[in-house]
Short mmCIF file of C-alpha atoms in Angstrom, two decimals:
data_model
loop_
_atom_site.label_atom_id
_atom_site.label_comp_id
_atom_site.label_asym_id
_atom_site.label_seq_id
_atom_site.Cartn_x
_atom_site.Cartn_y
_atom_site.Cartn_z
CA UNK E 566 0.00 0.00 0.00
CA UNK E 567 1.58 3.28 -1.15
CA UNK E 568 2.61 5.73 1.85
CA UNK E 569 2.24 2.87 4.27
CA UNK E 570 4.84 2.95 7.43
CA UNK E 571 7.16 0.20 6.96
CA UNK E 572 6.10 -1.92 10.16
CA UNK E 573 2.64 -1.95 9.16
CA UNK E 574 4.15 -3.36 5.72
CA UNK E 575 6.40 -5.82 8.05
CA UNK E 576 3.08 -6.85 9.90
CA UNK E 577 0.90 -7.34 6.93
CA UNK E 578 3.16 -9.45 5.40
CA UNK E 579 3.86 -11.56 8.52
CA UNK E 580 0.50 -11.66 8.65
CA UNK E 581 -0.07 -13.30 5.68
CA UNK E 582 2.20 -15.72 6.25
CA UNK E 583 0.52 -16.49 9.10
CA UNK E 584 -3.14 -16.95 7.79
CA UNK E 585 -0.89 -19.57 4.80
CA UNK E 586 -0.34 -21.88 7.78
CA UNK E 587 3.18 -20.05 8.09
CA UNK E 588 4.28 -18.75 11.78
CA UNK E 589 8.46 -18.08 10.75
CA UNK E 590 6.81 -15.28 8.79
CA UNK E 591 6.35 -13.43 12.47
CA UNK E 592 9.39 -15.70 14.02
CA UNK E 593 11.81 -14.19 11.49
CA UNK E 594 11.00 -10.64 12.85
CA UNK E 595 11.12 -11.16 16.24
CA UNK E 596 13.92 -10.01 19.18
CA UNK E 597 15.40 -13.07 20.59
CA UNK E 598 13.87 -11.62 24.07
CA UNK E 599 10.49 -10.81 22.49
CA UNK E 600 7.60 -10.84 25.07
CA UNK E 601 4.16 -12.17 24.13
CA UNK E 602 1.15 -12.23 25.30
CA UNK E 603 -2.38 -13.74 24.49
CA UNK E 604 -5.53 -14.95 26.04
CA UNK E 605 -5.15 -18.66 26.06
CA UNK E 606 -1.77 -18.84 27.94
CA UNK E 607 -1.44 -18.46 31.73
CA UNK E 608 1.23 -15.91 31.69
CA UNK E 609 3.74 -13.80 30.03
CA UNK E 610 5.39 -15.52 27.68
CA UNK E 611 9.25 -14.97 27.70
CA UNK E 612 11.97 -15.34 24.72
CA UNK E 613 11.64 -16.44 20.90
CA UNK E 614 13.16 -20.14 22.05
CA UNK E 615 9.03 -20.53 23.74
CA UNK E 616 7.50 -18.43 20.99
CA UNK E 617 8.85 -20.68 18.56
CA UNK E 618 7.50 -24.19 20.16
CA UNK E 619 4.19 -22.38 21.33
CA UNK E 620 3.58 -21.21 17.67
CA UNK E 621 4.08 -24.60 16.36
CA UNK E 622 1.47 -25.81 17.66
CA UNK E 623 -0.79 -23.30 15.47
CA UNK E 624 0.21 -24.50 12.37
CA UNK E 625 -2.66 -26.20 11.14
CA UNK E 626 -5.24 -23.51 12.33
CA UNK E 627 -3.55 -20.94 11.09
CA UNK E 628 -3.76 -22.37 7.48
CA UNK E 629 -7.59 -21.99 7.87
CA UNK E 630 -8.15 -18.43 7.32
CA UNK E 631 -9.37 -17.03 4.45
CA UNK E 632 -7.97 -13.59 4.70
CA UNK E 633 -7.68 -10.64 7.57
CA UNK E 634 -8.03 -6.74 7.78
CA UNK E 635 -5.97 -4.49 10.19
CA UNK E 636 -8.20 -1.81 11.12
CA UNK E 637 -6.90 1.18 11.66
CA UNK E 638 -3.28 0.45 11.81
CA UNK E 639 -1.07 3.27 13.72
CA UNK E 640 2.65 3.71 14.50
CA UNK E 641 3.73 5.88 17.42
CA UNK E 642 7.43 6.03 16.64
CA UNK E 643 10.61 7.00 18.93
CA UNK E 644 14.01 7.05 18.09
CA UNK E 645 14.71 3.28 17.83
CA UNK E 646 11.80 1.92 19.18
CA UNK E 647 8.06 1.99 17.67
CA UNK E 648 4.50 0.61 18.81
CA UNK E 649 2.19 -0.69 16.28
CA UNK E 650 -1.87 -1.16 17.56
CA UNK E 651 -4.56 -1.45 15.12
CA UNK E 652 -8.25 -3.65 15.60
CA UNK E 653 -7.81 -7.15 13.65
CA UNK E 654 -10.76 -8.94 11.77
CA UNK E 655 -10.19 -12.85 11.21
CA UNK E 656 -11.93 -14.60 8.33
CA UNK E 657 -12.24 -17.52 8.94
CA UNK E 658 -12.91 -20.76 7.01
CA UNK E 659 -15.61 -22.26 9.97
CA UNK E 660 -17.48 -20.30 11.71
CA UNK E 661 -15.77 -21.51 14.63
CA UNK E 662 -13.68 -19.17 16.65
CA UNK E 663 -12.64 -15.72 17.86
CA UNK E 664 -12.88 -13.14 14.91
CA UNK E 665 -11.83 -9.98 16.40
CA UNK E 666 -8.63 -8.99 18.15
CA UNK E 667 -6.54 -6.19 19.97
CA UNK E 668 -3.40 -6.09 18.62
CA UNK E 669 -0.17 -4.09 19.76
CA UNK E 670 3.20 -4.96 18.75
CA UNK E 671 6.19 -2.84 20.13
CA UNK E 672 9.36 -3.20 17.66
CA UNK E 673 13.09 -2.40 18.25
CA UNK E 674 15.22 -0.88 15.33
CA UNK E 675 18.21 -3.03 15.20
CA UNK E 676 20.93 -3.25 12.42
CA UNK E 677 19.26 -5.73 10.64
CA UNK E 678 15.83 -4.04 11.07
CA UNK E 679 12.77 -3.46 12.75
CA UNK E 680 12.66 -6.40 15.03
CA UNK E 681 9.60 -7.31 17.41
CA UNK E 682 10.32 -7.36 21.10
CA UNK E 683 6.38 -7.51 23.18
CA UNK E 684 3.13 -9.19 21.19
CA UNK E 685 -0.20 -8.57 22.40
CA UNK E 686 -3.22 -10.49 21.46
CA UNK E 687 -6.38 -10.15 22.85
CA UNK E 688 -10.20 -10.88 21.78
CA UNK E 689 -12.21 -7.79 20.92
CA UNK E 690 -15.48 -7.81 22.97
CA UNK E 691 -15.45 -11.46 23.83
CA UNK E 692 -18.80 -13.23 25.21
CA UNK E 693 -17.36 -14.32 28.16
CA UNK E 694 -18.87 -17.32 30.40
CA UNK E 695 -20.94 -16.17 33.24
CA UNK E 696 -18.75 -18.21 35.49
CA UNK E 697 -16.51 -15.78 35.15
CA UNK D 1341 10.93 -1.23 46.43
CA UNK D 1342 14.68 -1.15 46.39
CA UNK D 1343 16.12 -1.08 42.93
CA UNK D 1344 12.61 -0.83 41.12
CA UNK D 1345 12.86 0.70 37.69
CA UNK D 1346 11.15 4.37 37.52
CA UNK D 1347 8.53 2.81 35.21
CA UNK D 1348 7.14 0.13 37.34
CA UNK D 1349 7.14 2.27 40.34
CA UNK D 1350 5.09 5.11 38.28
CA UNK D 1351 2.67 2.24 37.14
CA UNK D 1352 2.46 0.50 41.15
CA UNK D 1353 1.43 4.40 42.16
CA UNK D 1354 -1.08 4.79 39.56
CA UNK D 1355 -2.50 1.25 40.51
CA UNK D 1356 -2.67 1.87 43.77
CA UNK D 1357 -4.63 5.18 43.31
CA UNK D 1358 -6.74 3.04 40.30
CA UNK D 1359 -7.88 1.12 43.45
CA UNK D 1360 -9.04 3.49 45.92
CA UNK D 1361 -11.11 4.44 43.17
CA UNK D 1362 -9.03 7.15 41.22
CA UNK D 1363 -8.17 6.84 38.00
CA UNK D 1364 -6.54 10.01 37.93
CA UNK D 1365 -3.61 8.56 38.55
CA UNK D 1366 -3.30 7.35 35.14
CA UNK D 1367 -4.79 10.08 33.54
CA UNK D 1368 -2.05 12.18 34.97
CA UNK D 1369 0.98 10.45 33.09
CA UNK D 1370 -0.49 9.47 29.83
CA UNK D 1371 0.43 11.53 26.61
CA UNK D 1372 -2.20 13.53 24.36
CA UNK D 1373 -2.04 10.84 21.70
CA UNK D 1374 -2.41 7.52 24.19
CA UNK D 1375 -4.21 4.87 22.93
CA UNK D 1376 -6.23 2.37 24.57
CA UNK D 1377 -7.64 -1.20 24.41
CA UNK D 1378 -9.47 -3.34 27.00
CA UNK D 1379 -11.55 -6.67 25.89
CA UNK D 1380 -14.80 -4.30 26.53
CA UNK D 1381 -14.36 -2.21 23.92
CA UNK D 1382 -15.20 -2.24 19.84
CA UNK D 1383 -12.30 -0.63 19.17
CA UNK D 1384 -8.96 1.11 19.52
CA UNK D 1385 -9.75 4.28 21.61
CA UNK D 1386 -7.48 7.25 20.60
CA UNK D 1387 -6.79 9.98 22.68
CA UNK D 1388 -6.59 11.05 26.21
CA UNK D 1389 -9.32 13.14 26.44
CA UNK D 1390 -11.44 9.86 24.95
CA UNK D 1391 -9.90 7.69 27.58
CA UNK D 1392 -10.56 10.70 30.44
CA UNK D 1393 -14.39 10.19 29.30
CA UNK D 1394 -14.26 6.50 29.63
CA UNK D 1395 -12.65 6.09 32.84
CA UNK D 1396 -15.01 8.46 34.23
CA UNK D 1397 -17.10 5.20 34.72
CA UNK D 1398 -14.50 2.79 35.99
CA UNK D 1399 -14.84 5.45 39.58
CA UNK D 1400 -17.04 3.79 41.91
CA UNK D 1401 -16.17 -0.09 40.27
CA UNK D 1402 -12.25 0.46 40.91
CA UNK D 1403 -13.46 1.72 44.44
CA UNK D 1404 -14.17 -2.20 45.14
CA UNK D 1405 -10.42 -3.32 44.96
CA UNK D 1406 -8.63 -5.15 48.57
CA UNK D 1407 -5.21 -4.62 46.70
CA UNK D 1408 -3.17 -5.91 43.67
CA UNK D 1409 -0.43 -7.93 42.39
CA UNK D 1410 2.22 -6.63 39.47
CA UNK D 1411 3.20 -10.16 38.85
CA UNK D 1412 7.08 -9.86 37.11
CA UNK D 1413 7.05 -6.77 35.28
CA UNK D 1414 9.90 -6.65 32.88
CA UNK D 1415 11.09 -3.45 31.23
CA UNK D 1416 12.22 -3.35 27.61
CA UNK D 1417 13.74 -0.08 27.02
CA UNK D 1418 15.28 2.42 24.09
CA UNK D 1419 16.82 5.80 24.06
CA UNK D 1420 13.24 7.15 24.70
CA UNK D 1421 10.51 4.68 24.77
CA UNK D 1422 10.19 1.86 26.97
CA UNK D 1423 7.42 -1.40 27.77
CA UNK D 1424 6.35 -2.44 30.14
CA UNK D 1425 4.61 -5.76 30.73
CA UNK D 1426 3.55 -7.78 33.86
CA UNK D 1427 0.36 -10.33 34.79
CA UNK D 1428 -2.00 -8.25 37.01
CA UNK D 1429 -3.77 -9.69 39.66
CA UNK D 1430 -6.56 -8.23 41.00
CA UNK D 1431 -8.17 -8.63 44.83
CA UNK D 1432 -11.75 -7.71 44.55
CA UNK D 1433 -14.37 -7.02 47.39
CA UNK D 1434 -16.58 -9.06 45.44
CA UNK D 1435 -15.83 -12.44 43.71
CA UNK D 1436 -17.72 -11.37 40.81
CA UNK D 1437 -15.31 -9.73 37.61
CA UNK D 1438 -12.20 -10.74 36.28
CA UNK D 1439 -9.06 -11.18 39.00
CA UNK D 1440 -6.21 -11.74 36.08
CA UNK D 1441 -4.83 -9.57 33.26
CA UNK D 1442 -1.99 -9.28 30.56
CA UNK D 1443 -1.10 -6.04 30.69
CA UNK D 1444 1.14 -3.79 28.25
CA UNK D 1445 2.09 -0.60 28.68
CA UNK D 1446 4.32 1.95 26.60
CA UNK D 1447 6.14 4.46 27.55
CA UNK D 1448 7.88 7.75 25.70
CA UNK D 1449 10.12 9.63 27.43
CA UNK D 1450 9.26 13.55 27.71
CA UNK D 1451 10.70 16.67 29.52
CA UNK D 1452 8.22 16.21 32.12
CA UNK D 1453 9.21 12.61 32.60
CA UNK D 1454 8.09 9.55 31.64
CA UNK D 1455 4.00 9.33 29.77
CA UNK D 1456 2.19 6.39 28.19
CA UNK D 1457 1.41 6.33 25.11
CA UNK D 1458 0.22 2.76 24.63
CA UNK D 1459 -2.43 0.62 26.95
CA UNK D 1460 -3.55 -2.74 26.79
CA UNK D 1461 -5.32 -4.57 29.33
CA UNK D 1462 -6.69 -8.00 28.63
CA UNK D 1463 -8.06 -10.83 30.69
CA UNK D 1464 -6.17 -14.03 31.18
CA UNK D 1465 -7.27 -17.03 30.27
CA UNK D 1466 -11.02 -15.92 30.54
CA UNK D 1467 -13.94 -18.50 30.63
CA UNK D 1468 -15.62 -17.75 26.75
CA UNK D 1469 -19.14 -18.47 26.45
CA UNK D 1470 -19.63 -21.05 23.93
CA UNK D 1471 -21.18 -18.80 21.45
CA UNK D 1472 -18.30 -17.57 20.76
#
């Protein structure tokens, strides 16, 4: 997309990787002490070493999307760091699952490029269990 | 705490303000352009003066709060933005509402110290109703 900041570009094409059934796309950008959160998991998650075996594990239902949009994207931008947020809308192939997400990534400028260092997933309004 | 990095002691005095009921205390060190998520809203919300109006309503809920937890908040920072992320935990009057959260918060540095620019609270692990 023309005039788009480059992490948005970075994100939208890890991304869709991702929705191909392809994690490394969002493995290859990340800090080796990226943080990561999301709703399923009991706790921060520390390091690309656990990001890496946790994403594995999505593999196969990853590769049933049938596309995404990033609402909204915006990039508040320091000197050599930058935070990315913008709404997320899943298709999916069932009708199974969460469709909408919170999404704020905070990258690092390194010398080999923007690198992700904190993740944050979260479901967008969900219908939560009265239990809870 | 001994040996506490500025940031986390900034967010542990907001918190502590958040529950006796005054959100103020965040209001005071976010930036103009903070944006905000939580898993109750539609959407990104941009702005302080947006996030002024909404926490308006949190007042007499956050009033309910016995105390809190900043469970291992880790600092990532550059020349002049920093994140912070920790698992909240939450000791309510009540047992109703949500006890755990992910929580992400960035930081830019300013003259006047230290301001957010970036929230994101979401629950962890939360029961989902099966509609969803």
């Amino acid at each position: 997309m023309a005039g788009e900041h480059e992490i948005v570009a970075m994100e939208r094409k890890a991304l869709e990787r991702w929705c191909k059934g392809d994690p490394s796309g969002f493995l290859e950008i990340c800090a080796p002490d990226v943080v990561y959160f999301d709703h399923a998991l009991p706790k921060r998650l520390d390091g690309l070493d656990g990001l890496r075996a946790y994403y594995g594990g999505f593999h196969e239902n990853a590769a049933g999307a049938e596309g995404f949009e990033m609402i909204d994207p915006k990039v508040q931008e320091g000197s050599d760091m930058a935070v990315l947020t913008f709404n997320y809308l899943y298709r999916a192939v069932s009708e199974d699952g969460l469709k909408r997400w919170n999404t704020t990534e905070v990258y690092r400028r390194t010398p080999s490029g923007w690198r992700i260092i904190q993740t944050h997933w979260s479901p967008t309004q969900p219908k939560l269990a009265r239990s809870d």
